[in-house]
Amino acid sequence: MSELVFFSGTMDCGKSTLALQIVHNRTSRGLQAVIFTRDDRAGEGKLSSRLGLVTDAVEVTDGMDLHGHLVGLISRGGRVDYAVVDEAQFLAPDQIDQLARAVDELDVDVFAFGITTDFRTRLFPGSQRLIELADRIEALQVEALCWCGARATHNARTVDGVMVVEGAQVVIGDVDGRSADVGYEVLCRRHHRRRTTSVSAAAGALSPDVLPVTPS
């Protein structure tokens, strides 16, 4: 029975590396994949990992029918055993519906990889629809760490190392959080709430936790 599987995590969880590993393992067994991606940092039509691995992919565009794309390949004599979708959070909800339809009607496995929430801790529409429809949701086991050493659970957007909480949901930037333009950094919930990035933490000593005082 084919499945729609959502592999989710933060930006530093190694999702693209796992996606490429799945492609490698299944290709070595003679299975044929269609790889979809959107807004990969390596450029249009690429699936890349932070380890430097890159492969060609089909760039998903606004309004693209993913189910129709797979049907077209098969109707022209192509073989599709499974599909891999990276940066799935950037897909529209109806495109996630199309992937589910491909699983049910074309009997292909679909492995979708993405981050669940944006820099404001809000669900991406594509990730939300995957959570609603996926046969399985797998939390990626590569542990991402905040600069403080705690488990990183939130994605932060930075400008000159300063965390921002307003702006468009999708802006491509560096993932080290230190870009002079737009960057991203993973933080624990505590430091995301405090808007304390590695850069701002290095600029001064952190204040100790204090309890709120209510005037008598």
PDB file of C-alpha atoms in Angstrom:
ATOM      1  CA  MET A   1       0.000   0.000   0.000  1.00  0.00           C
ATOM      2  CA  SER A   2       1.472   3.332  -1.068  1.00  0.00           C
ATOM      3  CA  GLU A   3       1.813   6.144   1.464  1.00  0.00           C
ATOM      4  CA  LEU A   4       2.082   9.884   1.775  1.00  0.00           C
ATOM      5  CA  VAL A   5       4.798  10.444   4.387  1.00  0.00           C
ATOM      6  CA  PHE A   6       5.709  13.829   5.838  1.00  0.00           C
ATOM      7  CA  PHE A   7       9.230  14.158   7.273  1.00  0.00           C
ATOM      8  CA  SER A   8       9.243  17.317   9.361  1.00  0.00           C
ATOM      9  CA  GLY A   9      11.747  19.248  11.402  1.00  0.00           C
ATOM     10  CA  THR A  10      13.567  22.556  11.767  1.00  0.00           C
ATOM     11  CA  MET A  11      15.856  24.089   9.186  1.00  0.00           C
ATOM     12  CA  ASP A  12      18.976  22.387  10.583  1.00  0.00           C
ATOM     13  CA  CYS A  13      17.467  18.897  10.897  1.00  0.00           C
ATOM     14  CA  GLY A  14      19.082  17.426   7.763  1.00  0.00           C
ATOM     15  CA  LYS A  15      15.836  16.917   5.846  1.00  0.00           C
ATOM     16  CA  SER A  16      17.359  17.489   2.406  1.00  0.00           C
ATOM     17  CA  THR A  17      20.200  15.091   3.193  1.00  0.00           C
ATOM     18  CA  LEU A  18      17.662  12.411   4.122  1.00  0.00           C
ATOM     19  CA  ALA A  19      15.678  13.124   0.952  1.00  0.00           C
ATOM     20  CA  LEU A  20      18.810  12.572  -1.137  1.00  0.00           C
ATOM     21  CA  GLN A  21      19.608   9.412   0.831  1.00  0.00           C
ATOM     22  CA  ILE A  22      16.166   7.987   0.077  1.00  0.00           C
ATOM     23  CA  VAL A  23      16.672   8.731  -3.617  1.00  0.00           C
ATOM     24  CA  HIS A  24      20.093   7.068  -3.568  1.00  0.00           C
ATOM     25  CA  ASN A  25      18.882   3.958  -1.739  1.00  0.00           C
ATOM     26  CA  ARG A  26      15.839   3.414  -3.935  1.00  0.00           C
ATOM     27  CA  THR A  27      17.655   4.213  -7.169  1.00  0.00           C
ATOM     28  CA  SER A  28      20.246   1.570  -6.278  1.00  0.00           C
ATOM     29  CA  ARG A  29      17.360  -0.937  -6.131  1.00  0.00           C
ATOM     30  CA  GLY A  30      16.187   0.039  -9.607  1.00  0.00           C
ATOM     31  CA  LEU A  31      13.275   2.248  -8.577  1.00  0.00           C
ATOM     32  CA  GLN A  32      12.510   5.412 -10.537  1.00  0.00           C
ATOM     33  CA  ALA A  33      11.809   8.709  -8.784  1.00  0.00           C
ATOM     34  CA  VAL A  34      10.339  12.052  -9.634  1.00  0.00           C
ATOM     35  CA  ILE A  35      11.912  14.735  -7.450  1.00  0.00           C
ATOM     36  CA  PHE A  36      10.011  17.955  -6.790  1.00  0.00           C
ATOM     37  CA  THR A  37      11.367  20.993  -4.999  1.00  0.00           C
ATOM     38  CA  ARG A  38      10.680  24.675  -4.619  1.00  0.00           C
ATOM     39  CA  ASP A  39      12.949  27.608  -3.774  1.00  0.00           C
ATOM     40  CA  ASP A  40      16.009  25.480  -2.994  1.00  0.00           C
ATOM     41  CA  ARG A  41      19.026  27.578  -2.011  1.00  0.00           C
ATOM     42  CA  ALA A  42      21.049  25.950  -4.847  1.00  0.00           C
ATOM     43  CA  GLY A  43      18.747  27.472  -7.440  1.00  0.00           C
ATOM     44  CA  GLU A  44      15.811  26.559  -9.627  1.00  0.00           C
ATOM     45  CA  GLY A  45      15.328  22.877 -10.368  1.00  0.00           C
ATOM     46  CA  LYS A  46      17.821  21.676  -7.744  1.00  0.00           C
ATOM     47  CA  LEU A  47      17.632  19.633  -4.573  1.00  0.00           C
ATOM     48  CA  SER A  48      20.638  20.306  -2.362  1.00  0.00           C
ATOM     49  CA  SER A  49      21.807  19.518   1.135  1.00  0.00           C
ATOM     50  CA  ARG A  50      24.064  21.460   3.477  1.00  0.00           C
ATOM     51  CA  LEU A  51      26.654  18.704   2.993  1.00  0.00           C
ATOM     52  CA  GLY A  52      27.138  19.914  -0.592  1.00  0.00           C
ATOM     53  CA  LEU A  53      25.154  17.163  -2.351  1.00  0.00           C
ATOM     54  CA  VAL A  54      23.021  18.369  -5.272  1.00  0.00           C
ATOM     55  CA  THR A  55      20.728  16.667  -7.782  1.00  0.00           C
ATOM     56  CA  ASP A  56      18.358  17.845 -10.477  1.00  0.00           C
ATOM     57  CA  ALA A  57      14.679  18.230  -9.607  1.00  0.00           C
ATOM     58  CA  VAL A  58      11.414  19.502 -11.025  1.00  0.00           C
ATOM     59  CA  GLU A  59      10.803  23.055  -9.829  1.00  0.00           C
ATOM     60  CA  VAL A  60       7.260  23.443  -8.523  1.00  0.00           C
ATOM     61  CA  THR A  61       5.625  26.680  -9.648  1.00  0.00           C
ATOM     62  CA  ASP A  62       2.442  28.464  -8.635  1.00  0.00           C
ATOM     63  CA  GLY A  63      -0.568  26.664 -10.055  1.00  0.00           C
ATOM     64  CA  MET A  64       1.384  23.581 -11.140  1.00  0.00           C
ATOM     65  CA  ASP A  65      -0.675  20.374 -11.022  1.00  0.00           C
ATOM     66  CA  LEU A  66       1.609  17.767  -9.453  1.00  0.00           C
ATOM     67  CA  HIS A  67      -0.824  14.909  -9.995  1.00  0.00           C
ATOM     68  CA  GLY A  68      -1.203  15.986 -13.625  1.00  0.00           C
ATOM     69  CA  HIS A  69       2.571  16.138 -14.029  1.00  0.00           C
ATOM     70  CA  LEU A  70       2.949  12.543 -12.843  1.00  0.00           C
ATOM     71  CA  VAL A  71       0.049  11.356 -15.002  1.00  0.00           C
ATOM     72  CA  GLY A  72       1.674  13.035 -17.998  1.00  0.00           C
ATOM     73  CA  LEU A  73       4.963  11.251 -17.396  1.00  0.00           C
ATOM     74  CA  ILE A  74       3.269   7.881 -17.050  1.00  0.00           C
ATOM     75  CA  SER A  75       1.032   8.393 -20.098  1.00  0.00           C
ATOM     76  CA  ARG A  76       4.142   9.098 -22.198  1.00  0.00           C
ATOM     77  CA  GLY A  77       5.620   5.749 -21.177  1.00  0.00           C
ATOM     78  CA  GLY A  78       7.636   6.957 -18.220  1.00  0.00           C
ATOM     79  CA  ARG A  79       7.998   5.035 -15.016  1.00  0.00           C
ATOM     80  CA  VAL A  80       7.242   6.561 -11.627  1.00  0.00           C
ATOM     81  CA  ASP A  81       7.748   4.336  -8.602  1.00  0.00           C
ATOM     82  CA  TYR A  82       7.764   7.124  -6.020  1.00  0.00           C
ATOM     83  CA  ALA A  83       8.075  10.875  -5.622  1.00  0.00           C
ATOM     84  CA  VAL A  84      10.250  12.955  -3.318  1.00  0.00           C
ATOM     85  CA  VAL A  85       9.173  16.497  -2.471  1.00  0.00           C
ATOM     86  CA  ASP A  86      11.610  18.808  -0.726  1.00  0.00           C
ATOM     87  CA  GLU A  87      10.731  22.229   0.708  1.00  0.00           C
ATOM     88  CA  ALA A  88       7.163  20.958   0.853  1.00  0.00           C
ATOM     89  CA  GLN A  89       6.181  23.760   3.215  1.00  0.00           C
ATOM     90  CA  PHE A  90       6.276  26.136   0.226  1.00  0.00           C
ATOM     91  CA  LEU A  91       3.627  24.182  -1.713  1.00  0.00           C
ATOM     92  CA  ALA A  92       0.030  25.342  -1.851  1.00  0.00           C
ATOM     93  CA  PRO A  93      -2.546  23.253   0.050  1.00  0.00           C
ATOM     94  CA  ASP A  94      -4.183  22.122  -3.203  1.00  0.00           C
ATOM     95  CA  GLN A  95      -0.803  20.838  -4.401  1.00  0.00           C
ATOM     96  CA  ILE A  96      -0.597  18.705  -1.262  1.00  0.00           C
ATOM     97  CA  ASP A  97      -4.065  17.395  -2.163  1.00  0.00           C
ATOM     98  CA  GLN A  98      -2.681  16.491  -5.602  1.00  0.00           C
ATOM     99  CA  LEU A  99       0.138  14.511  -3.991  1.00  0.00           C
ATOM    100  CA  ALA A 100      -2.353  12.597  -1.867  1.00  0.00           C
ATOM    101  CA  ARG A 101      -4.376  11.884  -4.986  1.00  0.00           C
ATOM    102  CA  ALA A 102      -1.241  10.534  -6.693  1.00  0.00           C
ATOM    103  CA  VAL A 103      -0.725   8.124  -3.802  1.00  0.00           C
ATOM    104  CA  ASP A 104      -4.323   6.907  -3.941  1.00  0.00           C
ATOM    105  CA  GLU A 105      -4.849   6.778  -7.697  1.00  0.00           C
ATOM    106  CA  LEU A 106      -1.373   6.139  -9.143  1.00  0.00           C
ATOM    107  CA  ASP A 107      -0.135   3.864  -6.342  1.00  0.00           C
ATOM    108  CA  VAL A 108       3.140   5.727  -5.839  1.00  0.00           C
ATOM    109  CA  ASP A 109       4.783   6.525  -2.537  1.00  0.00           C
ATOM    110  CA  VAL A 110       5.273  10.222  -1.869  1.00  0.00           C
ATOM    111  CA  PHE A 111       7.942  11.341   0.604  1.00  0.00           C
ATOM    112  CA  ALA A 112       7.540  15.011   1.504  1.00  0.00           C
ATOM    113  CA  PHE A 113      10.173  16.923   3.462  1.00  0.00           C
ATOM    114  CA  GLY A 114       9.660  20.289   5.059  1.00  0.00           C
ATOM    115  CA  ILE A 115       9.716  22.517   8.080  1.00  0.00           C
ATOM    116  CA  THR A 116       6.441  22.910   9.897  1.00  0.00           C
ATOM    117  CA  THR A 117       6.460  26.509  11.138  1.00  0.00           C
ATOM    118  CA  ASP A 118       7.739  29.831   9.887  1.00  0.00           C
ATOM    119  CA  PHE A 119       9.782  32.476  11.706  1.00  0.00           C
ATOM    120  CA  ARG A 120       6.621  33.640  13.484  1.00  0.00           C
ATOM    121  CA  THR A 121       5.941  30.089  14.781  1.00  0.00           C
ATOM    122  CA  ARG A 122       2.934  29.818  12.453  1.00  0.00           C
ATOM    123  CA  LEU A 123       2.289  26.717  10.359  1.00  0.00           C
ATOM    124  CA  PHE A 124       3.117  26.967   6.681  1.00  0.00           C
ATOM    125  CA  PRO A 125      -0.046  26.241   4.644  1.00  0.00           C
ATOM    126  CA  GLY A 126       1.673  23.356   2.849  1.00  0.00           C
ATOM    127  CA  SER A 127       2.863  21.819   6.111  1.00  0.00           C
ATOM    128  CA  GLN A 128      -0.544  22.229   7.692  1.00  0.00           C
ATOM    129  CA  ARG A 129      -2.185  20.362   4.823  1.00  0.00           C
ATOM    130  CA  LEU A 130       0.412  17.603   5.046  1.00  0.00           C
ATOM    131  CA  ILE A 131      -0.309  17.186   8.749  1.00  0.00           C
ATOM    132  CA  GLU A 132      -3.988  16.883   7.872  1.00  0.00           C
ATOM    133  CA  LEU A 133      -3.539  14.365   5.037  1.00  0.00           C
ATOM    134  CA  ALA A 134      -0.345  12.369   5.574  1.00  0.00           C
ATOM    135  CA  ASP A 135      -0.517   8.645   6.268  1.00  0.00           C
ATOM    136  CA  ARG A 136       2.529   9.066   8.486  1.00  0.00           C
ATOM    137  CA  ILE A 137       4.356  12.012  10.018  1.00  0.00           C
ATOM    138  CA  GLU A 138       7.984  11.387  10.903  1.00  0.00           C
ATOM    139  CA  ALA A 139       9.954  13.796  13.096  1.00  0.00           C
ATOM    140  CA  LEU A 140      13.490  13.855  11.766  1.00  0.00           C
ATOM    141  CA  GLN A 141      15.927  12.411  14.264  1.00  0.00           C
ATOM    142  CA  VAL A 142      18.881  14.696  13.529  1.00  0.00           C
ATOM    143  CA  GLU A 143      18.876  16.938  16.588  1.00  0.00           C
ATOM    144  CA  ALA A 144      19.208  20.636  15.835  1.00  0.00           C
ATOM    145  CA  LEU A 145      20.635  22.725  18.653  1.00  0.00           C
ATOM    146  CA  CYS A 146      20.120  26.313  19.680  1.00  0.00           C
ATOM    147  CA  TRP A 147      23.273  28.384  20.237  1.00  0.00           C
ATOM    148  CA  CYS A 148      22.766  27.782  23.995  1.00  0.00           C
ATOM    149  CA  GLY A 149      22.954  24.007  23.545  1.00  0.00           C
ATOM    150  CA  ALA A 150      19.266  23.288  24.129  1.00  0.00           C
ATOM    151  CA  ARG A 151      17.170  21.481  21.544  1.00  0.00           C
ATOM    152  CA  ALA A 152      16.182  23.880  18.759  1.00  0.00           C
ATOM    153  CA  THR A 153      12.464  23.817  18.020  1.00  0.00           C
ATOM    154  CA  HIS A 154      11.852  27.177  16.327  1.00  0.00           C
ATOM    155  CA  ASN A 155      13.063  28.894  13.180  1.00  0.00           C
ATOM    156  CA  ALA A 156      14.099  32.540  13.461  1.00  0.00           C
ATOM    157  CA  ARG A 157      14.602  35.106  10.706  1.00  0.00           C
ATOM    158  CA  THR A 158      17.408  37.597  11.234  1.00  0.00           C
ATOM    159  CA  VAL A 159      18.589  40.806   9.632  1.00  0.00           C
ATOM    160  CA  ASP A 160      22.195  41.680  10.532  1.00  0.00           C
ATOM    161  CA  GLY A 161      21.899  39.083  13.276  1.00  0.00           C
ATOM    162  CA  VAL A 162      18.849  40.758  14.793  1.00  0.00           C
ATOM    163  CA  MET A 163      15.724  38.624  14.968  1.00  0.00           C
ATOM    164  CA  VAL A 164      12.619  39.970  13.212  1.00  0.00           C
ATOM    165  CA  VAL A 165       9.019  38.833  13.612  1.00  0.00           C
ATOM    166  CA  GLU A 166       7.328  40.694  10.780  1.00  0.00           C
ATOM    167  CA  GLY A 167       7.464  40.368   7.010  1.00  0.00           C
ATOM    168  CA  ALA A 168       6.523  38.007   4.212  1.00  0.00           C
ATOM    169  CA  GLN A 169       6.235  34.356   5.184  1.00  0.00           C
ATOM    170  CA  VAL A 170       8.674  33.197   2.480  1.00  0.00           C
ATOM    171  CA  VAL A 171      12.003  34.995   2.061  1.00  0.00           C
ATOM    172  CA  ILE A 172      15.069  33.040   0.934  1.00  0.00           C
ATOM    173  CA  GLY A 173      18.184  33.701   2.986  1.00  0.00           C
ATOM    174  CA  ASP A 174      21.343  32.187   4.447  1.00  0.00           C
ATOM    175  CA  VAL A 175      20.876  29.526   7.086  1.00  0.00           C
ATOM    176  CA  ASP A 176      23.711  30.515   9.404  1.00  0.00           C
ATOM    177  CA  GLY A 177      21.817  33.479  10.819  1.00  0.00           C
ATOM    178  CA  ARG A 178      24.750  35.815  10.274  1.00  0.00           C
ATOM    179  CA  SER A 179      24.095  37.221   6.811  1.00  0.00           C
ATOM    180  CA  ALA A 180      24.320  40.983   6.360  1.00  0.00           C
ATOM    181  CA  ASP A 181      20.999  40.695   4.575  1.00  0.00           C
ATOM    182  CA  VAL A 182      18.402  38.047   5.505  1.00  0.00           C
ATOM    183  CA  GLY A 183      19.438  35.015   7.496  1.00  0.00           C
ATOM    184  CA  TYR A 184      17.867  32.170   9.442  1.00  0.00           C
ATOM    185  CA  GLU A 185      18.802  30.519  12.709  1.00  0.00           C
ATOM    186  CA  VAL A 186      17.253  27.739  14.766  1.00  0.00           C
ATOM    187  CA  LEU A 187      16.521  28.556  18.401  1.00  0.00           C
ATOM    188  CA  CYS A 188      15.006  26.923  21.446  1.00  0.00           C
ATOM    189  CA  ARG A 189      11.581  28.236  22.431  1.00  0.00           C
ATOM    190  CA  ARG A 190      12.993  30.301  25.295  1.00  0.00           C
ATOM    191  CA  HIS A 191      15.408  32.244  23.125  1.00  0.00           C
ATOM    192  CA  HIS A 192      12.928  32.554  20.275  1.00  0.00           C
ATOM    193  CA  ARG A 193      10.500  34.182  22.709  1.00  0.00           C
ATOM    194  CA  ARG A 194      13.270  36.488  23.937  1.00  0.00           C
ATOM    195  CA  ARG A 195      14.462  37.139  20.368  1.00  0.00           C
ATOM    196  CA  THR A 196      17.980  36.229  21.430  1.00  0.00           C
ATOM    197  CA  THR A 197      20.107  35.034  18.517  1.00  0.00           C
ATOM    198  CA  SER A 198      23.714  33.898  18.682  1.00  0.00           C
ATOM    199  CA  VAL A 199      24.807  37.334  17.487  1.00  0.00           C
ATOM    200  CA  SER A 200      22.786  39.265  20.052  1.00  0.00           C
ATOM    201  CA  ALA A 201      23.866  36.842  22.791  1.00  0.00           C
ATOM    202  CA  ALA A 202      27.512  37.457  21.952  1.00  0.00           C
ATOM    203  CA  ALA A 203      26.986  41.225  22.069  1.00  0.00           C
ATOM    204  CA  GLY A 204      26.245  41.235  25.785  1.00  0.00           C
ATOM    205  CA  ALA A 205      25.707  39.083  28.838  1.00  0.00           C
ATOM    206  CA  LEU A 206      22.267  37.552  29.144  1.00  0.00           C
ATOM    207  CA  SER A 207      20.058  38.780  31.942  1.00  0.00           C
ATOM    208  CA  PRO A 208      19.179  36.133  34.537  1.00  0.00           C
ATOM    209  CA  ASP A 209      15.648  34.871  34.743  1.00  0.00           C
ATOM    210  CA  VAL A 210      13.520  36.863  37.135  1.00  0.00           C
ATOM    211  CA  LEU A 211       9.999  36.373  38.346  1.00  0.00           C
ATOM    212  CA  PRO A 212       7.460  39.084  37.509  1.00  0.00           C
ATOM    213  CA  VAL A 213       6.805  41.368  40.462  1.00  0.00           C
ATOM    214  CA  THR A 214       3.278  42.568  41.127  1.00  0.00           C
ATOM    215  CA  PRO A 215       3.020  45.779  43.134  1.00  0.00           C
ATOM    216  CA  SER A 216       1.175  45.275  46.410  1.00  0.00           C
TER     217      SER A 216
END
